[in-house]
Coordinates of C-alpha atoms and ligand atoms in Angstrom, one line a residue:
M1 CA 150.4 108.1 -239.8
K2 CA 147.0 110.7 -241.2
I3 CA 144.0 108.2 -240.3
A4 CA 140.5 109.6 -241.3
F5 CA 137.7 108.5 -238.5
I6 CA 134.1 108.5 -239.6
G7 CA 131.5 108.0 -236.7
L8 CA 132.5 109.8 -233.1
G9 CA 129.9 108.9 -231.2
N10 CA 129.7 107.0 -228.3
M11 CA 132.4 104.5 -229.3
G12 CA 134.1 106.6 -231.8
G13 CA 134.7 109.8 -229.8
G14 CA 137.1 108.0 -227.2
M15 CA 138.6 105.7 -230.3
A16 CA 139.4 108.6 -231.9
A17 CA 141.1 110.4 -229.4
N18 CA 143.0 107.7 -228.3
L19 CA 144.6 107.4 -231.8
V20 CA 145.4 111.4 -231.5
K21 CA 147.0 110.3 -227.6
A22 CA 148.9 107.8 -229.7
G23 CA 150.4 110.3 -232.3
H24 CA 148.6 110.3 -235.0
D25 CA 147.1 112.9 -237.9
V26 CA 143.2 111.8 -236.9
R27 CA 140.9 113.4 -239.8
A28 CA 137.7 113.5 -238.2
F29 CA 134.0 113.3 -239.6
D30 CA 130.7 113.0 -238.2
L31 CA 127.0 113.9 -239.4
S32 CA 126.5 114.8 -235.8
A33 CA 127.9 118.9 -235.2
D34 CA 128.2 117.8 -231.6
A35 CA 130.6 115.2 -231.8
L36 CA 132.0 116.6 -234.2
A37 CA 133.1 119.4 -231.6
A38 CA 134.2 117.0 -228.8
A39 CA 136.0 115.4 -231.7
K40 CA 137.6 118.9 -232.1
E41 CA 138.2 119.3 -228.3
A42 CA 140.3 115.9 -228.9
E43 CA 143.0 117.3 -230.8
C44 CA 141.3 115.5 -234.2
K45 CA 140.5 117.9 -237.6
T46 CA 137.4 117.9 -238.5
F47 CA 135.9 118.2 -241.9
T48 CA 132.6 118.5 -243.5
S49 CA 132.1 115.8 -245.3
A50 CA 133.5 111.8 -244.8
S51 CA 135.4 112.4 -248.7
E52 CA 136.9 115.3 -247.3
A53 CA 138.4 113.4 -244.3
C54 CA 139.6 110.7 -246.6
A55 CA 141.4 112.6 -249.2
D56 CA 144.4 112.3 -247.9
A57 CA 144.2 109.5 -245.4
E58 CA 146.7 106.5 -245.2
A59 CA 144.3 104.8 -243.1
V60 CA 140.1 105.2 -242.2
V61 CA 138.5 104.0 -239.5
S62 CA 134.9 103.4 -239.2
M63 CA 132.7 103.2 -235.9
L64 CA 129.1 103.6 -237.2
P65 CA 125.7 102.6 -236.2
N66 CA 125.0 99.5 -238.3
G67 CA 125.7 97.6 -241.7
A68 CA 123.8 100.0 -244.5
I69 CA 125.6 103.0 -243.0
V70 CA 128.4 101.5 -243.6
K71 CA 128.0 100.1 -246.8
A72 CA 126.2 103.6 -248.2
V73 CA 129.3 105.5 -246.6
Y74 CA 132.2 103.4 -248.4
E75 CA 130.6 103.4 -251.2
S76 CA 129.5 106.6 -251.2
D77 CA 132.8 108.4 -250.2
V78 CA 135.4 105.9 -248.6
L79 CA 136.2 104.0 -251.9
P80 CA 135.8 107.0 -254.1
S81 CA 137.9 109.1 -252.0
T82 CA 141.1 107.8 -249.9
P83 CA 144.1 107.7 -251.7
A84 CA 145.3 104.1 -253.3
G85 CA 147.2 102.1 -250.9
A86 CA 145.4 103.4 -248.0
V87 CA 144.1 100.5 -245.1
L88 CA 140.8 100.3 -244.2
L89 CA 139.0 99.1 -241.0
D90 CA 135.3 99.2 -239.8
C91 CA 134.8 98.9 -236.6
S92 CA 131.1 98.6 -236.1
T93 CA 129.1 96.0 -235.7
I94 CA 127.4 94.5 -238.3
D95 CA 125.6 92.0 -240.4
V96 CA 128.2 89.3 -241.4
A97 CA 127.2 89.2 -245.2
T98 CA 128.0 93.0 -245.6
A99 CA 130.7 93.5 -243.8
R100 CA 132.2 90.6 -246.5
D101 CA 130.1 93.0 -249.6
V102 CA 131.8 96.1 -248.5
I103 CA 135.8 94.5 -248.1
A104 CA 135.2 92.5 -251.4
A105 CA 134.5 95.9 -252.7
A106 CA 137.4 97.6 -251.5
Q107 CA 139.7 94.9 -252.4
G108 CA 138.0 95.3 -256.0
A109 CA 139.5 98.7 -256.3
G110 CA 142.8 97.8 -254.8
Y111 CA 142.9 98.6 -250.5
D112 CA 143.4 96.3 -248.1
M113 CA 140.3 96.1 -245.8
V114 CA 139.5 94.2 -242.3
D115 CA 136.1 94.2 -240.7
A116 CA 136.9 94.9 -236.9
P117 CA 134.5 95.4 -234.6
V118 CA 134.8 95.3 -230.8
S119 CA 134.1 94.1 -227.4
G120 CA 133.8 96.4 -224.5
G121 CA 131.5 99.7 -224.0
I122 CA 132.3 103.3 -224.0
A123 CA 134.6 103.0 -221.0
A124 CA 136.7 100.5 -222.8
A125 CA 136.7 102.8 -226.1
N126 CA 137.7 105.6 -223.4
G127 CA 140.5 104.0 -222.0
G128 CA 142.0 102.5 -225.0
T129 CA 141.3 98.9 -223.8
L130 CA 138.7 97.3 -226.0
T131 CA 139.4 93.7 -228.0
F132 CA 139.4 93.7 -231.6
M133 CA 138.4 90.8 -233.5
V134 CA 139.6 90.9 -237.2
G135 CA 138.7 89.2 -239.9
G136 CA 140.7 89.8 -243.4
S137 CA 143.8 88.5 -245.5
G138 CA 147.2 87.8 -243.4
D139 CA 148.4 91.4 -245.1
A140 CA 144.8 93.4 -244.4
F141 CA 145.1 92.3 -240.3
A142 CA 148.9 93.4 -240.1
R143 CA 148.6 96.8 -241.4
A144 CA 145.8 97.1 -239.6
E145 CA 146.7 95.9 -235.9
P146 CA 149.3 98.9 -235.6
V147 CA 146.1 100.9 -235.8
L148 CA 144.1 98.7 -233.3
N149 CA 146.2 98.6 -230.7
A150 CA 146.5 102.4 -230.3
M151 CA 142.7 102.0 -229.3
G152 CA 142.6 98.8 -227.5
K153 CA 144.3 95.5 -225.5
A154 CA 144.4 92.8 -227.3
V155 CA 143.8 92.2 -231.0
I156 CA 142.9 88.8 -232.6
H157 CA 142.7 87.5 -236.2
A158 CA 139.5 85.6 -236.2
G159 CA 140.3 85.0 -240.6
D160 CA 139.0 85.9 -242.9
A161 CA 136.9 88.2 -244.3
G162 CA 133.8 88.6 -242.0
N163 CA 134.8 86.3 -239.3
G164 CA 135.3 89.4 -236.9
Q165 CA 131.9 89.7 -237.3
A166 CA 131.1 86.4 -236.9
A167 CA 133.3 85.7 -233.8
K168 CA 131.6 89.2 -232.4
I169 CA 127.8 86.9 -233.0
C170 CA 128.7 84.2 -231.5
N171 CA 130.2 85.6 -228.6
N172 CA 127.5 87.3 -227.8
M173 CA 124.5 85.1 -228.5
L174 CA 126.3 82.9 -226.1
L175 CA 126.2 85.5 -223.8
A176 CA 123.0 86.4 -224.1
V177 CA 121.8 82.7 -223.4
Q178 CA 124.2 82.5 -220.6
M179 CA 123.1 86.0 -218.8
I180 CA 119.6 84.0 -219.2
G181 CA 120.6 81.0 -217.8
T182 CA 122.0 82.6 -214.9
A183 CA 119.4 85.0 -213.8
E184 CA 116.6 81.7 -214.1
A185 CA 119.4 79.8 -211.5
F186 CA 119.3 82.8 -209.3
S187 CA 115.5 83.0 -209.7
M188 CA 115.3 79.6 -208.5
A189 CA 117.4 79.4 -205.9
D190 CA 115.4 82.2 -204.0
K191 CA 112.0 80.4 -204.4
L192 CA 114.2 77.1 -203.3
G193 CA 115.0 79.5 -200.5
L194 CA 118.5 79.5 -200.8
D195 CA 120.3 82.7 -199.9
A196 CA 121.9 84.3 -203.0
Q197 CA 125.2 84.7 -201.4
T198 CA 125.3 80.9 -200.3
F199 CA 124.4 79.7 -204.0
Y200 CA 126.9 81.7 -205.2
D201 CA 130.1 80.6 -203.4
I202 CA 128.5 77.1 -204.4
S203 CA 128.2 77.6 -208.2
S204 CA 130.9 79.9 -208.9
V205 CA 133.0 76.8 -207.7
S206 CA 130.9 74.1 -209.5
S207 CA 130.0 73.6 -213.6
G208 CA 127.4 76.1 -213.3
Q209 CA 130.1 78.6 -212.6
C210 CA 130.1 81.2 -216.2
W211 CA 131.0 84.7 -216.8
S212 CA 127.8 85.9 -216.1
M213 CA 127.8 84.9 -212.3
T214 CA 131.7 85.3 -211.4
S215 CA 132.0 88.6 -213.4
Y216 CA 129.1 90.0 -214.0
C217 CA 125.8 88.8 -211.6
P218 CA 122.7 89.9 -212.1
V219 CA 121.7 90.1 -208.4
P220 CA 122.7 92.9 -206.3
G221 CA 125.4 92.7 -203.8
V222 CA 126.9 89.3 -204.7
G223 CA 130.4 88.6 -206.8
P224 CA 131.7 91.9 -208.0
Q225 CA 131.0 95.0 -208.2
S226 CA 128.9 95.4 -211.8
P227 CA 125.6 96.9 -213.1
S228 CA 123.0 94.9 -210.9
D229 CA 124.8 97.2 -208.1
N230 CA 123.4 100.2 -209.6
D231 CA 120.7 99.1 -210.1
Y232 CA 121.6 98.0 -214.2
Q233 CA 122.5 101.6 -215.3
G234 CA 125.8 102.0 -217.0
G235 CA 127.4 99.0 -218.6
F236 CA 125.6 97.3 -221.9
A237 CA 122.5 98.5 -223.1
S238 CA 119.6 95.6 -223.6
A239 CA 119.2 97.3 -226.8
L240 CA 122.5 96.8 -228.1
M241 CA 122.5 92.8 -226.8
L242 CA 118.9 92.8 -229.0
K243 CA 120.5 94.6 -231.8
D244 CA 123.7 91.8 -231.6
L245 CA 121.1 88.7 -230.9
R246 CA 119.4 90.1 -234.4
L247 CA 122.4 90.4 -236.3
A248 CA 123.4 86.7 -234.9
M249 CA 119.5 85.3 -235.6
E250 CA 119.7 86.9 -239.2
A251 CA 123.7 84.9 -240.1
A252 CA 122.1 81.7 -238.2
E253 CA 119.2 81.1 -240.9
A254 CA 122.1 82.4 -243.9
S255 CA 124.2 79.4 -242.7
G256 CA 121.4 77.1 -241.7
A257 CA 123.0 77.0 -238.2
K258 CA 120.4 75.9 -235.4
T259 CA 120.3 78.0 -232.6
P260 CA 117.1 77.3 -230.4
L261 CA 118.6 79.4 -227.9
G262 CA 119.5 81.9 -229.5
K263 CA 116.1 82.6 -230.9
H264 CA 114.7 82.2 -227.5
S265 CA 117.3 84.8 -226.4
Q266 CA 116.2 86.4 -228.4
E267 CA 112.4 86.8 -228.2
I268 CA 113.1 87.6 -224.7
Y269 CA 115.2 90.6 -225.4
E270 CA 112.6 91.8 -227.6
A271 CA 110.4 91.8 -224.7
F272 CA 112.7 93.5 -222.4
A273 CA 113.9 96.3 -224.6
Q274 CA 110.5 97.3 -225.4
D275 CA 110.5 99.5 -222.6
N276 CA 114.4 98.6 -220.4
G277 CA 116.5 99.1 -224.0
A278 CA 119.0 101.8 -222.1
L279 CA 118.7 99.2 -218.6
D280 CA 122.0 96.6 -218.8
F281 CA 121.1 93.2 -220.2
S282 CA 121.4 91.4 -216.7
G283 CA 118.7 93.2 -215.7
I284 CA 117.4 90.6 -217.3
I285 CA 116.2 89.6 -213.9
K286 CA 113.9 91.4 -213.3
T287 CA 111.4 89.7 -215.2
L288 CA 111.8 86.3 -213.6
Ligands
NAD1 P1 126.7 106.2 -231.4 O1 124.8 106.3 -232.7 O2 126.8 106.9 -230.6 O3 127.5 106.3 -232.5 C1 127.5 106.3 -234.1 C2 127.7 107.6 -234.6 O4 127.7 107.0 -236.2 C3 127.1 108.8 -234.1 O5 127.7 109.8 -233.8 C4 126.4 109.5 -235.8 O6 126.2 110.6 -235.8 C5 127.4 108.7 -236.6 N1 127.0 108.4 -237.9 C6 125.5 108.0 -238.8 N2 126.0 108.0 -239.9 C7 126.6 108.7 -240.2 C8 127.2 109.0 -241.4 N3 126.6 108.9 -242.7 N4 128.3 109.3 -241.8 C9 129.0 109.8 -240.4 N5 128.9 109.7 -238.9 C10 127.5 109.0 -239.0 O7 127.3 104.6 -231.7 P2 127.8 103.6 -230.8 O8 127.2 103.4 -229.2 O9 129.0 104.5 -230.9 O10 128.2 102.9 -231.4 C11 128.7 102.1 -232.5 C12 129.1 101.3 -233.5 O11 129.7 100.0 -232.3 C13 128.0 100.5 -233.6 O12 128.1 99.3 -234.6 C14 127.9 99.5 -232.4 O13 126.8 98.5 -232.1 C15 129.2 99.2 -231.8 N6 129.9 98.8 -230.0 C16 128.6 99.6 -229.4 C17 129.1 99.8 -227.6 C18 128.3 100.1 -226.8 O14 128.5 100.1 -226.2 N7 128.0 101.4 -227.5 C19 129.8 97.9 -227.3 C20 130.6 97.3 -228.8 C21 130.0 97.5 -230.0

């Protein structure tokens, strides 16, 4: 299949390479010359504009930094240049309202389109083991699914347009709340003279158990290997968690959802990310 790929950064670079490995003819564009050179190395065909990359495409995948850029790229390049009948997939993490607007514009122009944000970081993008949460019509999902399967281990239909983004920000808001709670519990256990491993042994089989404890423990040396064992390097950067919390709070305000712990988590990560944006989000325990 001829697939245009726009946005070949930390995530998009590996995803485009996996589409090539699956036998697709990938037509890549990025504003960065370095990203384009890496895509060429991975045997993508490279182009000097998004319009040119889309000109002959049967599918378009985008992996871009934010909603304003996604909207601009679809309005100025993708929709005017992509042949009729192509399926469009935006895998970026963006706000729900923009995702719905862009999909409505694409549908108005006669395209099937999904929002398909991912769970999993750079290693999962490179390894083809991302999870995709997909919003869009049943027809659009059915057409997008085989393209996404080449880049991930799970592809889940979350409902109508924008619901992929809704699932992503609800999940990540819960993750932030859960991580802060886990960090607080281990810090208090320490202050009360309770050994971290002993507390883990008890709580991991008791009602406080959660993913942030048993898969991603913020205390070094406790639980399976995680970024805390590497001085909080790698993993999921606090700056990206903060981005998702900001999107979650925008969505909460727009929808009238009450999210007091989500709001407080955003404030906590705002403060932490000022000087520690590149550190893994479990590094929040250092502030307690
Ligand atoms: P990145 O900054 O590494 O890559 C974005 C790429 O888009 C860059 O190469 C940039 O040059 C390119 N770009 C920007 N504007 C462009 C334009 N107008 N036309 C063409 N290319 C353009 O970011 P990333 O880490 O790859 O993240 C991409 C998306 O994936 C974001 O929405 C992010 O929130 C989401 N995400 C990232 C991670 C992660 O761990 N990095 C995990 C899950 C989701």
